[in-house]
CSV table of C-alpha atoms and ligand atoms in Angstrom, one decimal:
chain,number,residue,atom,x,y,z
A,636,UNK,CA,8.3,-8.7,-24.2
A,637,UNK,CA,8.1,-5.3,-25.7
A,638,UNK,CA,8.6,-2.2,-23.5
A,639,UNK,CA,5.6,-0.5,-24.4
A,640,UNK,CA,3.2,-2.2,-22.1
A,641,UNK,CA,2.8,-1.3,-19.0
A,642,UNK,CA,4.0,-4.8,-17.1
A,643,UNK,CA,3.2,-5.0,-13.7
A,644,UNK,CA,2.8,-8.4,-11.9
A,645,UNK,CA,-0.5,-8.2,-9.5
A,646,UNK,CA,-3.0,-5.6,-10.5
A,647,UNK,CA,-6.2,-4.9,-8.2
A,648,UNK,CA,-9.7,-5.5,-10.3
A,649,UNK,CA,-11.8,-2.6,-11.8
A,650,UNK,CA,-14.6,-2.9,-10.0
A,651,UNK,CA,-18.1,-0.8,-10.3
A,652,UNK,CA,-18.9,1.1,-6.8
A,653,UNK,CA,-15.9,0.1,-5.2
A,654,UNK,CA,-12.6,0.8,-7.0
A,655,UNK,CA,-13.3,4.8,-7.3
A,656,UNK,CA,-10.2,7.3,-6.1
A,657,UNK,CA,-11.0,7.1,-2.5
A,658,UNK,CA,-10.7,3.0,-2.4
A,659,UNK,CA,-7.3,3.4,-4.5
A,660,UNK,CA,-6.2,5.9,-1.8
A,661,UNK,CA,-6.6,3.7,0.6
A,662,UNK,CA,-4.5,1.4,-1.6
A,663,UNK,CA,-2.0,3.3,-1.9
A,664,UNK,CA,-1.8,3.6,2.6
A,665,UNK,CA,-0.7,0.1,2.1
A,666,UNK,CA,0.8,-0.8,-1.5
A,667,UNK,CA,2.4,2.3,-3.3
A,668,UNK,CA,3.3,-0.4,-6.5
A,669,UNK,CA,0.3,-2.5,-7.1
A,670,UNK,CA,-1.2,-1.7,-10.9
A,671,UNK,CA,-5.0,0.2,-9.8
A,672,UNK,CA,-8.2,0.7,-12.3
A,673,UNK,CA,-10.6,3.0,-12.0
A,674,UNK,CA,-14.3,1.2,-12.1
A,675,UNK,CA,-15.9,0.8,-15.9
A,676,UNK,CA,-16.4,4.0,-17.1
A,677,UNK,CA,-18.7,4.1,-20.6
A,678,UNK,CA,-17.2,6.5,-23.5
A,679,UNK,CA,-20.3,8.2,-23.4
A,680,UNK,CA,-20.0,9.4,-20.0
A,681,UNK,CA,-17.1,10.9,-20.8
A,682,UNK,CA,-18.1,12.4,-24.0
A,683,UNK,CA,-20.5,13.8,-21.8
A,684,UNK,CA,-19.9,14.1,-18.3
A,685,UNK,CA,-18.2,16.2,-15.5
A,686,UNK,CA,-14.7,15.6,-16.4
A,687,UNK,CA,-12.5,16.1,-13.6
A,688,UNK,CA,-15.3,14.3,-11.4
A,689,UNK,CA,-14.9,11.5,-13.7
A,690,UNK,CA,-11.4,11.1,-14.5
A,691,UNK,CA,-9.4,13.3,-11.7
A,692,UNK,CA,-7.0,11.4,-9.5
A,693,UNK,CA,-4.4,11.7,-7.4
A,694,UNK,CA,-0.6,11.6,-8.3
A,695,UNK,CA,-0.4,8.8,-5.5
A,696,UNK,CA,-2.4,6.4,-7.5
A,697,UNK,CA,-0.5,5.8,-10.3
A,698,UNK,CA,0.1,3.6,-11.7
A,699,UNK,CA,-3.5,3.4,-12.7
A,700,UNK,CA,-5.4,2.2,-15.5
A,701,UNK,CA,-8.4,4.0,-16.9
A,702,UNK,CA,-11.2,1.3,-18.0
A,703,UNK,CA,-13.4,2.1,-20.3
A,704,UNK,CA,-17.1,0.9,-21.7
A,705,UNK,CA,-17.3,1.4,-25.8
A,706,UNK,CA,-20.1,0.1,-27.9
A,707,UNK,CA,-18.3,1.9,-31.7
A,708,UNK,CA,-15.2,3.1,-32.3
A,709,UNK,CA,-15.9,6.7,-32.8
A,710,UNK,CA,-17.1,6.7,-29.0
A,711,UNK,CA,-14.3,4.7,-27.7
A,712,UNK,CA,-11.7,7.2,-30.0
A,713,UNK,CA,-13.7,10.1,-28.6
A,714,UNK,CA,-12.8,9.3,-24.7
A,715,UNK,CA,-9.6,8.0,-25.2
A,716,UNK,CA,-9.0,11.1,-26.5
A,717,UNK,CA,-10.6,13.5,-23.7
A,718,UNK,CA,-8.9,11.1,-21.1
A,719,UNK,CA,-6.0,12.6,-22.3
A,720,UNK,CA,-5.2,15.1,-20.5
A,721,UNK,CA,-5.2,13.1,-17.2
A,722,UNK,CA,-2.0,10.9,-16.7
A,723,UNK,CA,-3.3,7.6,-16.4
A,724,UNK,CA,-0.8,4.9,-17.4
A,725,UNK,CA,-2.7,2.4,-19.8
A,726,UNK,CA,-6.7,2.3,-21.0
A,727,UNK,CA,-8.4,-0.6,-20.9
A,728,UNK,CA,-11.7,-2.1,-22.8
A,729,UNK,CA,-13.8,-3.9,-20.9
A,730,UNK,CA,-15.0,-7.0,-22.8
A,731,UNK,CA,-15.8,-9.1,-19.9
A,732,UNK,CA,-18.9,-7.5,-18.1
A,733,UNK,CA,-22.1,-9.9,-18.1
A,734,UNK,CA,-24.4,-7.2,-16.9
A,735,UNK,CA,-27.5,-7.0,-19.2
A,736,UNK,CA,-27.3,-3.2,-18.8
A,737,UNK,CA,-23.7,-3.3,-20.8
A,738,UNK,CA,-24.3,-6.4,-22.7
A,739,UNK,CA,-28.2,-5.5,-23.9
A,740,UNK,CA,-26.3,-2.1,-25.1
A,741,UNK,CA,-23.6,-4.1,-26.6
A,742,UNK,CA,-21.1,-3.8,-24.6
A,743,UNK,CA,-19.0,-6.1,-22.4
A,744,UNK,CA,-18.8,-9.6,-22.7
A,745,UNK,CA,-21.6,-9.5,-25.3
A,746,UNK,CA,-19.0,-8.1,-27.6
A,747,UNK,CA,-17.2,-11.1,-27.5
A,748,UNK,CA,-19.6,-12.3,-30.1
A,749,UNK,CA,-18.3,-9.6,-32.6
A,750,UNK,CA,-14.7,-10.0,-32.5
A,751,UNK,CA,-13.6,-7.8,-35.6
A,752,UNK,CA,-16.1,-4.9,-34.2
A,753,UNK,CA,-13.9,-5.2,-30.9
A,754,UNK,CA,-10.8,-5.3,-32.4
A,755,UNK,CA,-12.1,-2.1,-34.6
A,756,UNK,CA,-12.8,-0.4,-31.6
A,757,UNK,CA,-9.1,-0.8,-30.0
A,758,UNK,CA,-8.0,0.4,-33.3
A,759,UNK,CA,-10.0,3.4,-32.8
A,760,UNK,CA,-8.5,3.4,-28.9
A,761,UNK,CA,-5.1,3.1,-30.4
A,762,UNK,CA,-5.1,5.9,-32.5
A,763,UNK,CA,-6.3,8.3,-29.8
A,764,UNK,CA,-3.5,7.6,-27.1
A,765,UNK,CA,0.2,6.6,-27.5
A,766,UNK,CA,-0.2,4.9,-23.9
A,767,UNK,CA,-0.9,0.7,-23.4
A,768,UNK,CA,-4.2,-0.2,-24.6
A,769,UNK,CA,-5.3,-3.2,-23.2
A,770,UNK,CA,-8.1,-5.6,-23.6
A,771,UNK,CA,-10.0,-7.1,-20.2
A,772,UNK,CA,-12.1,-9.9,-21.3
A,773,UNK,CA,-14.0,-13.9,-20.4
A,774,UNK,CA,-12.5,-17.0,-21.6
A,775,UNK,CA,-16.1,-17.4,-23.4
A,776,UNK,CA,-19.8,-16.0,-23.5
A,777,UNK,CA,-22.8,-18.4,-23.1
A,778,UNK,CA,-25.1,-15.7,-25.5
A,779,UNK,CA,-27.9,-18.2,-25.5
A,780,UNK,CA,-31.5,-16.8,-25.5
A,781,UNK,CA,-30.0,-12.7,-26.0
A,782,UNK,CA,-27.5,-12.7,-28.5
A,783,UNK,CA,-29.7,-11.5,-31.7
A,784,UNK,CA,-31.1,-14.0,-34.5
A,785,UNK,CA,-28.7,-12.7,-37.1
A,786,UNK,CA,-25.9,-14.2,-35.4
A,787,UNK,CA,-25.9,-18.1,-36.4
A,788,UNK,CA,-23.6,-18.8,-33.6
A,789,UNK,CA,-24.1,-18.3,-29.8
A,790,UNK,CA,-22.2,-19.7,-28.0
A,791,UNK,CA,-18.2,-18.9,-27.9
A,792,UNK,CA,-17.2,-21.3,-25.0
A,793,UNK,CA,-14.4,-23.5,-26.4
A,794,UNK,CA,-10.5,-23.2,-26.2
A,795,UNK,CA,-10.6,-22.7,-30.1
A,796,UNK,CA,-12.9,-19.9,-30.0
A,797,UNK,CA,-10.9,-17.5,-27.4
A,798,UNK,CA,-7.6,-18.2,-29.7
A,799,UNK,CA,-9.4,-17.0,-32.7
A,800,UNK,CA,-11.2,-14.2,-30.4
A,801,UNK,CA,-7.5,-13.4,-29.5
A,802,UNK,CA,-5.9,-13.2,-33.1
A,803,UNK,CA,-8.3,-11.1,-34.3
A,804,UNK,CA,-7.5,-8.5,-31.3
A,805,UNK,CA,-3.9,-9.1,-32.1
A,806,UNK,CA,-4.0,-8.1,-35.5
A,807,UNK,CA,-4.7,-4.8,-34.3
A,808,UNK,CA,-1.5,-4.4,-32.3
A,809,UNK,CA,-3.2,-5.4,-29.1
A,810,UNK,CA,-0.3,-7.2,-26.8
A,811,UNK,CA,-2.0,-6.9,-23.7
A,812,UNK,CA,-4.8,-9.0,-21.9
A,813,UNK,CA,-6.4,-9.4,-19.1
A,814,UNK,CA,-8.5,-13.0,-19.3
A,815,UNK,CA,-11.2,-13.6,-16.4
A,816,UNK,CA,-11.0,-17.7,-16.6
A,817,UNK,CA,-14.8,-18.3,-16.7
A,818,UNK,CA,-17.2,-17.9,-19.5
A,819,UNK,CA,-19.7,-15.5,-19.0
A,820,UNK,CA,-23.6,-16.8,-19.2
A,821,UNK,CA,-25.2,-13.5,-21.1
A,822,UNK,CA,-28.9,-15.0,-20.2
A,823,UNK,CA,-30.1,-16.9,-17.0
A,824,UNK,CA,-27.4,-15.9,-14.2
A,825,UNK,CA,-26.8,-12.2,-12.5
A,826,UNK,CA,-23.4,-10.2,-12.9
A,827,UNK,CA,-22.8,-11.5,-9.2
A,828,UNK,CA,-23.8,-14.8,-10.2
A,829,UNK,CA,-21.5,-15.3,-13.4
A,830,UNK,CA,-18.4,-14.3,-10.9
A,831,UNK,CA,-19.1,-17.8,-9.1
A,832,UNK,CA,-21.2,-20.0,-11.0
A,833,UNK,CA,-19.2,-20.6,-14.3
A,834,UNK,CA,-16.3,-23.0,-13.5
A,835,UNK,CA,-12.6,-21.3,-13.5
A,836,UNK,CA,-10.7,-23.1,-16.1
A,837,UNK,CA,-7.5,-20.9,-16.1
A,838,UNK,CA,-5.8,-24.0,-17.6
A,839,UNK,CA,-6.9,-22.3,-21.0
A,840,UNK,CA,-5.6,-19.5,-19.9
A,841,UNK,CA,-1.7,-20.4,-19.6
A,842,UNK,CA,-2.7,-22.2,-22.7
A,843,UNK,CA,-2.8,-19.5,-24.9
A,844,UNK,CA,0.5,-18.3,-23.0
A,845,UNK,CA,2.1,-20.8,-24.0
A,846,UNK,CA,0.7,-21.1,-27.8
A,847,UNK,CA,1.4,-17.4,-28.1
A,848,UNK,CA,3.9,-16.4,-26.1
A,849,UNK,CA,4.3,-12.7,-27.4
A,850,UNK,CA,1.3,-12.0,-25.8
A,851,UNK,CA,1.3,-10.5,-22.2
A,852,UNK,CA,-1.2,-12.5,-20.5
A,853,UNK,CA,-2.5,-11.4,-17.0
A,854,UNK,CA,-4.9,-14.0,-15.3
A,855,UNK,CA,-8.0,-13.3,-13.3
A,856,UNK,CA,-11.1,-15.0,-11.4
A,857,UNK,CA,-11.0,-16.2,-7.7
A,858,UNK,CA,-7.8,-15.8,-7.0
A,859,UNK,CA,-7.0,-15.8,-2.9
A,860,UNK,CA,-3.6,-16.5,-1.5
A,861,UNK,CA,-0.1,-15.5,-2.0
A,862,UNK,CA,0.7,-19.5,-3.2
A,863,UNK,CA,-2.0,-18.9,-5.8
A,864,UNK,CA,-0.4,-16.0,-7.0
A,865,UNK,CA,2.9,-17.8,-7.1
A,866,UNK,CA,1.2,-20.5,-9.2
A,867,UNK,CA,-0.1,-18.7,-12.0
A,868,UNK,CA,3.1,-16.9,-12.2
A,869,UNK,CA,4.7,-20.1,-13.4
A,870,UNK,CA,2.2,-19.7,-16.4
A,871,UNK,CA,1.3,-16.2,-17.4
A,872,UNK,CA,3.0,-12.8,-16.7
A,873,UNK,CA,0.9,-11.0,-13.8
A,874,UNK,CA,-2.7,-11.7,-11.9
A,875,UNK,CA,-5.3,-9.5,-11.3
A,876,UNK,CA,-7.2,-9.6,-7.9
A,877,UNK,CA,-10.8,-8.2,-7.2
A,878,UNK,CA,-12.6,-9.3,-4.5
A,879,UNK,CA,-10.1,-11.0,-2.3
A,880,UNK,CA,-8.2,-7.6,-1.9
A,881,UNK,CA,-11.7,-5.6,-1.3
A,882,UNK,CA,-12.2,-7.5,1.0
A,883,UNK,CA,-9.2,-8.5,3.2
A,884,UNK,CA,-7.2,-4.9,2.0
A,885,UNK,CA,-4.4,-6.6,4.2
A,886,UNK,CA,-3.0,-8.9,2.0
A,887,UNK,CA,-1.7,-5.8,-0.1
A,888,UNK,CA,1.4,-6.6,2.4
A,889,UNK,CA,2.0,-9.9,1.2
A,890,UNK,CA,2.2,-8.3,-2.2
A,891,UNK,CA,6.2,-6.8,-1.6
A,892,UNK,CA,7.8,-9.6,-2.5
A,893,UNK,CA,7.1,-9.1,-6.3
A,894,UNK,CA,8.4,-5.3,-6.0
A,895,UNK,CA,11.9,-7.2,-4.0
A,896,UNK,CA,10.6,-5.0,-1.2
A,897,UNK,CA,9.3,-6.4,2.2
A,898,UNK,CA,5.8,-4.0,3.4
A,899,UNK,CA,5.8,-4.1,6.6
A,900,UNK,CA,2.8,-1.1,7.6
A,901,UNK,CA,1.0,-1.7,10.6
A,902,UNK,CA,-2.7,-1.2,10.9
A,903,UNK,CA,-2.0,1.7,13.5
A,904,UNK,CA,0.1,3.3,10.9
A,905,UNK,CA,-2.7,3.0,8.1
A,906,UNK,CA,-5.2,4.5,10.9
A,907,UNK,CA,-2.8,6.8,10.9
A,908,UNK,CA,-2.6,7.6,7.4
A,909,UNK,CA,-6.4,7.8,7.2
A,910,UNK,CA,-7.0,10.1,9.7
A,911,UNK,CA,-4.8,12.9,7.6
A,912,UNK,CA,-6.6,11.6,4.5
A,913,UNK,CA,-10.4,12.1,6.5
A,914,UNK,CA,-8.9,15.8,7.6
A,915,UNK,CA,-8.4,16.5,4.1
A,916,UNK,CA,-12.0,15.7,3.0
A,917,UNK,CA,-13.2,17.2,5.9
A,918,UNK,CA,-12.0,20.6,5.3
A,919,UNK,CA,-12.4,20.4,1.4
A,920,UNK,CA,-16.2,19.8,2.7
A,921,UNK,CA,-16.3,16.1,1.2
A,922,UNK,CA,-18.3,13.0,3.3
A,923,UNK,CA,-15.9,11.1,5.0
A,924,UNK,CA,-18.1,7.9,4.9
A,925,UNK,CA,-17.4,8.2,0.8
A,926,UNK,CA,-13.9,6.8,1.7
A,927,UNK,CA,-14.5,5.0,5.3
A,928,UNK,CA,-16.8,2.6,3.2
A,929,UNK,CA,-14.2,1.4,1.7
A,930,UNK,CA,-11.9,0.2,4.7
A,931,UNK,CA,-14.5,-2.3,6.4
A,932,UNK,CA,-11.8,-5.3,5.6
A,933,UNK,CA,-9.3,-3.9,7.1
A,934,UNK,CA,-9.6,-6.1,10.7
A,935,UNK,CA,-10.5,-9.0,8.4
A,936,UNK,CA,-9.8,-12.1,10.4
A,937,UNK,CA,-9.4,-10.1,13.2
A,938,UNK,CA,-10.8,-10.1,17.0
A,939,UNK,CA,-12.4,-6.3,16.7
A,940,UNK,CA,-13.3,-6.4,13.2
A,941,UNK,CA,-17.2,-6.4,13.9
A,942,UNK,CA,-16.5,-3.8,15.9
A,943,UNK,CA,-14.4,-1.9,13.6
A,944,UNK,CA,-17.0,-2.1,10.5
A,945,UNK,CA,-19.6,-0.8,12.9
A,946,UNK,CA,-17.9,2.5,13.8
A,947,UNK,CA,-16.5,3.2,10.2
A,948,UNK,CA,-20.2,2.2,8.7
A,949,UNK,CA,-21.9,5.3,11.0
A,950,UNK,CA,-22.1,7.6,8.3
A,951,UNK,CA,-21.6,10.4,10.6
A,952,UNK,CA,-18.0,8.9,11.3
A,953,UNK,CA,-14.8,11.0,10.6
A,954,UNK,CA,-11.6,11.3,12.0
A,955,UNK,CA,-12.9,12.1,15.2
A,956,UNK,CA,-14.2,8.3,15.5
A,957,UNK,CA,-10.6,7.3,13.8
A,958,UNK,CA,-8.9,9.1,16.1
A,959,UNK,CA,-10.9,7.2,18.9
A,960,UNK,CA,-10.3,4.0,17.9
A,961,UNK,CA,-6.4,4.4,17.3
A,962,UNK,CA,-6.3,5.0,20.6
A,963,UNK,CA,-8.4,2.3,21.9
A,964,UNK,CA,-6.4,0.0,19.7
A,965,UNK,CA,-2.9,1.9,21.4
A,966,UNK,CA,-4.3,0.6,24.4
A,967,UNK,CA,-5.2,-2.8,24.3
A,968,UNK,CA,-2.0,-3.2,22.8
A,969,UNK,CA,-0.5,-2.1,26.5
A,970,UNK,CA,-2.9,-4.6,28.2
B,1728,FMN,C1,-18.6,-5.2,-7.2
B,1728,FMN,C2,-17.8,-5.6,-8.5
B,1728,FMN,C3,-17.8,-4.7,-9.6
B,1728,FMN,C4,-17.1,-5.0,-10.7
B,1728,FMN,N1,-17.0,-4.1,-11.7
B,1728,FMN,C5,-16.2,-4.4,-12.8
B,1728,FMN,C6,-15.9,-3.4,-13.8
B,1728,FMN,O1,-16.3,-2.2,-13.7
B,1728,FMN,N2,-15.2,-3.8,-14.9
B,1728,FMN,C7,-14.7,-5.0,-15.0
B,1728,FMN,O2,-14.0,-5.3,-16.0
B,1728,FMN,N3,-14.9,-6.0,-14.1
B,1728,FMN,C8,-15.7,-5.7,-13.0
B,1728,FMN,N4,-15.8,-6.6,-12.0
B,1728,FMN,C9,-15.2,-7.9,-12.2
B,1728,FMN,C10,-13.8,-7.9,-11.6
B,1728,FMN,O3,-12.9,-7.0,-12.2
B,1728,FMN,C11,-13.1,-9.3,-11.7
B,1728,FMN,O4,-13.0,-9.7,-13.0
B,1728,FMN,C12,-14.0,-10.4,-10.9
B,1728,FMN,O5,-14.4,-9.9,-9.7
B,1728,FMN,C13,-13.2,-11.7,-10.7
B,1728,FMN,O6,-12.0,-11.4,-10.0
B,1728,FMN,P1,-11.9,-11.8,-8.4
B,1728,FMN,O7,-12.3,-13.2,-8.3
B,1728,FMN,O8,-10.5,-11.6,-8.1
B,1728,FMN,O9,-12.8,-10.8,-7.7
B,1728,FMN,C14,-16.5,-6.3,-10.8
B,1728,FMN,C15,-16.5,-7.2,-9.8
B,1728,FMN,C16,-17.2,-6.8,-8.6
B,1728,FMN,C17,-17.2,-7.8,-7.4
């Protein structure tokens, strides 16, 4: 494998809402090596937006991946271009998004219809940036009943049509990507929907591993446990996790093993770590809650973890209310 990818072996999902800088901070209070995105971001936004509100990040989150939205290549050059100036570590496309909103703008997994236009557009994303471009994208697309008339085929859903999906990107120097092992159904099922209705078949996933091996292949799509992880290692080259480590932000520990480290942070010592982080926001005059909603998983499993999600979901809560329940939780530890 080349050395011009960024390789890293588990990465943490882009997600929309949830994967913004203060989730990735709390991240980094319990993984400093996992591979982080930033949620989609569309080239248009920043063509146009509020840059550093946009794209600004802390040093502490590298290494982080910028993902971005792109519908034409002169867009997608455009914001690769702007994005610049901030250090992130590899830009991704996202080709994999089912919502109408992306796809009816043609963008996302829609694109995987038009596999020369994508690959035109990380052409464009290549010449803007000598850092990693990548490629997140579905096994398939179900384009049934949205995908124009023009198009005589609809339906990309077979083994055969991701491998010649994934030489076309090739062509273009792409050697990175990021395959979600479930087609996505364009028409008939909601973004949340087509993350659990379409069937997981990451079996054509190590496939195309194995038929193309110079290809870095990271797997994605329901992936839970530490054995899992091991699993797929077998067969590709790293796994991407969404919702599991949303959700139970704890099982970032179990992660050290692939960095020959062992974690062994204590949820006291992340409180810990959050308080300074809530002081910070505090004085800079930012809503603590922006960040606290992000921690609700971290008792998950736990006896307190109701109990936990209620105080950090009061939107008045600070560190005040952190400080408060580090030292109930001192406490019942001396019980
Ligand atoms: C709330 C939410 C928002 C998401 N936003 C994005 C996104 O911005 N870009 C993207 O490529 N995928 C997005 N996804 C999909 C995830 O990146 C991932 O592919 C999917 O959740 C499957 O992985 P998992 O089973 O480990 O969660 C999102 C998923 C969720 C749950």
């Amino acid at each position: 494998m080349e050395k011009d990818i960024v390789q890293n072996k588990i990465s943490v999902a882009p997600m929309v809402d949830r994967t913004d800088r203060h989730f990735r901070n709390f991240v980094r209070m319990i993984n400093k090596d996992v591979l982080m995105y930033t949620e989609m971001i569309t080239a248009q936004a920043i063509i146009n937006g509020n840059l550093d509100y946009i794209l600004g990040f802390d040093k502490i989150e590298n290494p982080i991946v910028l993902q971005i939205a792109a519908t034409n290549p002169e867009d997608a050059y455009k914001a690769v271009k702007i994005a610049e100036k901030y250090d992130y570590d590899e830009i991704n496309l996202n080709v994999g998004c089912p919502s109408e909103r992306v796809s009816g703008n043609m963008m996302g997994a829609s694109l995987m219809a038009y596999p020369e236009k994508v690959a035109k557009i990380l052409e464009a994303m290549k010449a803007a940036t000598k850092k990693t471009v990548s490629i997140k994208h579905r096994i398939g697309i179900d384009g049934r009943k949205i995908l124009p008339d023009a198009l005589s085929k609809k339906v990309f859903d077979t083994y055969e049509d991701m491998k010649n999906f994934v030489e076309i990107i090739r062509k273009v120097g792409i050697k990175k990507f990021i395959i979600h092992a479930r087609i996505a159904v364009l028409a008939g099922l909601d973004t949340k929907q087509n993350r659990e209705v379409p069937p997981l078949r990451y079996d054509e996933v190590y496939k195309i591993k194995k038929e193309i091996p110079d290809l870095y292949v990271e797997i994605n799509g329901g992936i839970k446990t530490a054995e899992q992880i091991d699993n797929h290692l077998k067969e590709v080259d790293a796994v991407m996790i969404g919702r599991q480590i949303y959700d139970n932000p704890m099982i970032l520990t179990k992660f050290g093993k692939y960095y020959g480290k062992k974690i062994e942070v204590t949820r006291e010592e992340i409180i810990e770590r959050m308080i300074k982080y809530v002081e910070k926001m505090e004085l800079e005059g930012i809503r603590p809650h922006l960040f606290l909603r992000h921690t609700h998983g971290l008792f998950f499993g736990q006896r307190g973890s109701k109990f936990w999600k209620r105080a950090i979901n009061d939107p008045k809560a600070g560190s005040f209310v952190l400080k408060n329940l580090l030292k109930e939780l001192k406490n019942e530890r001396k019980i």
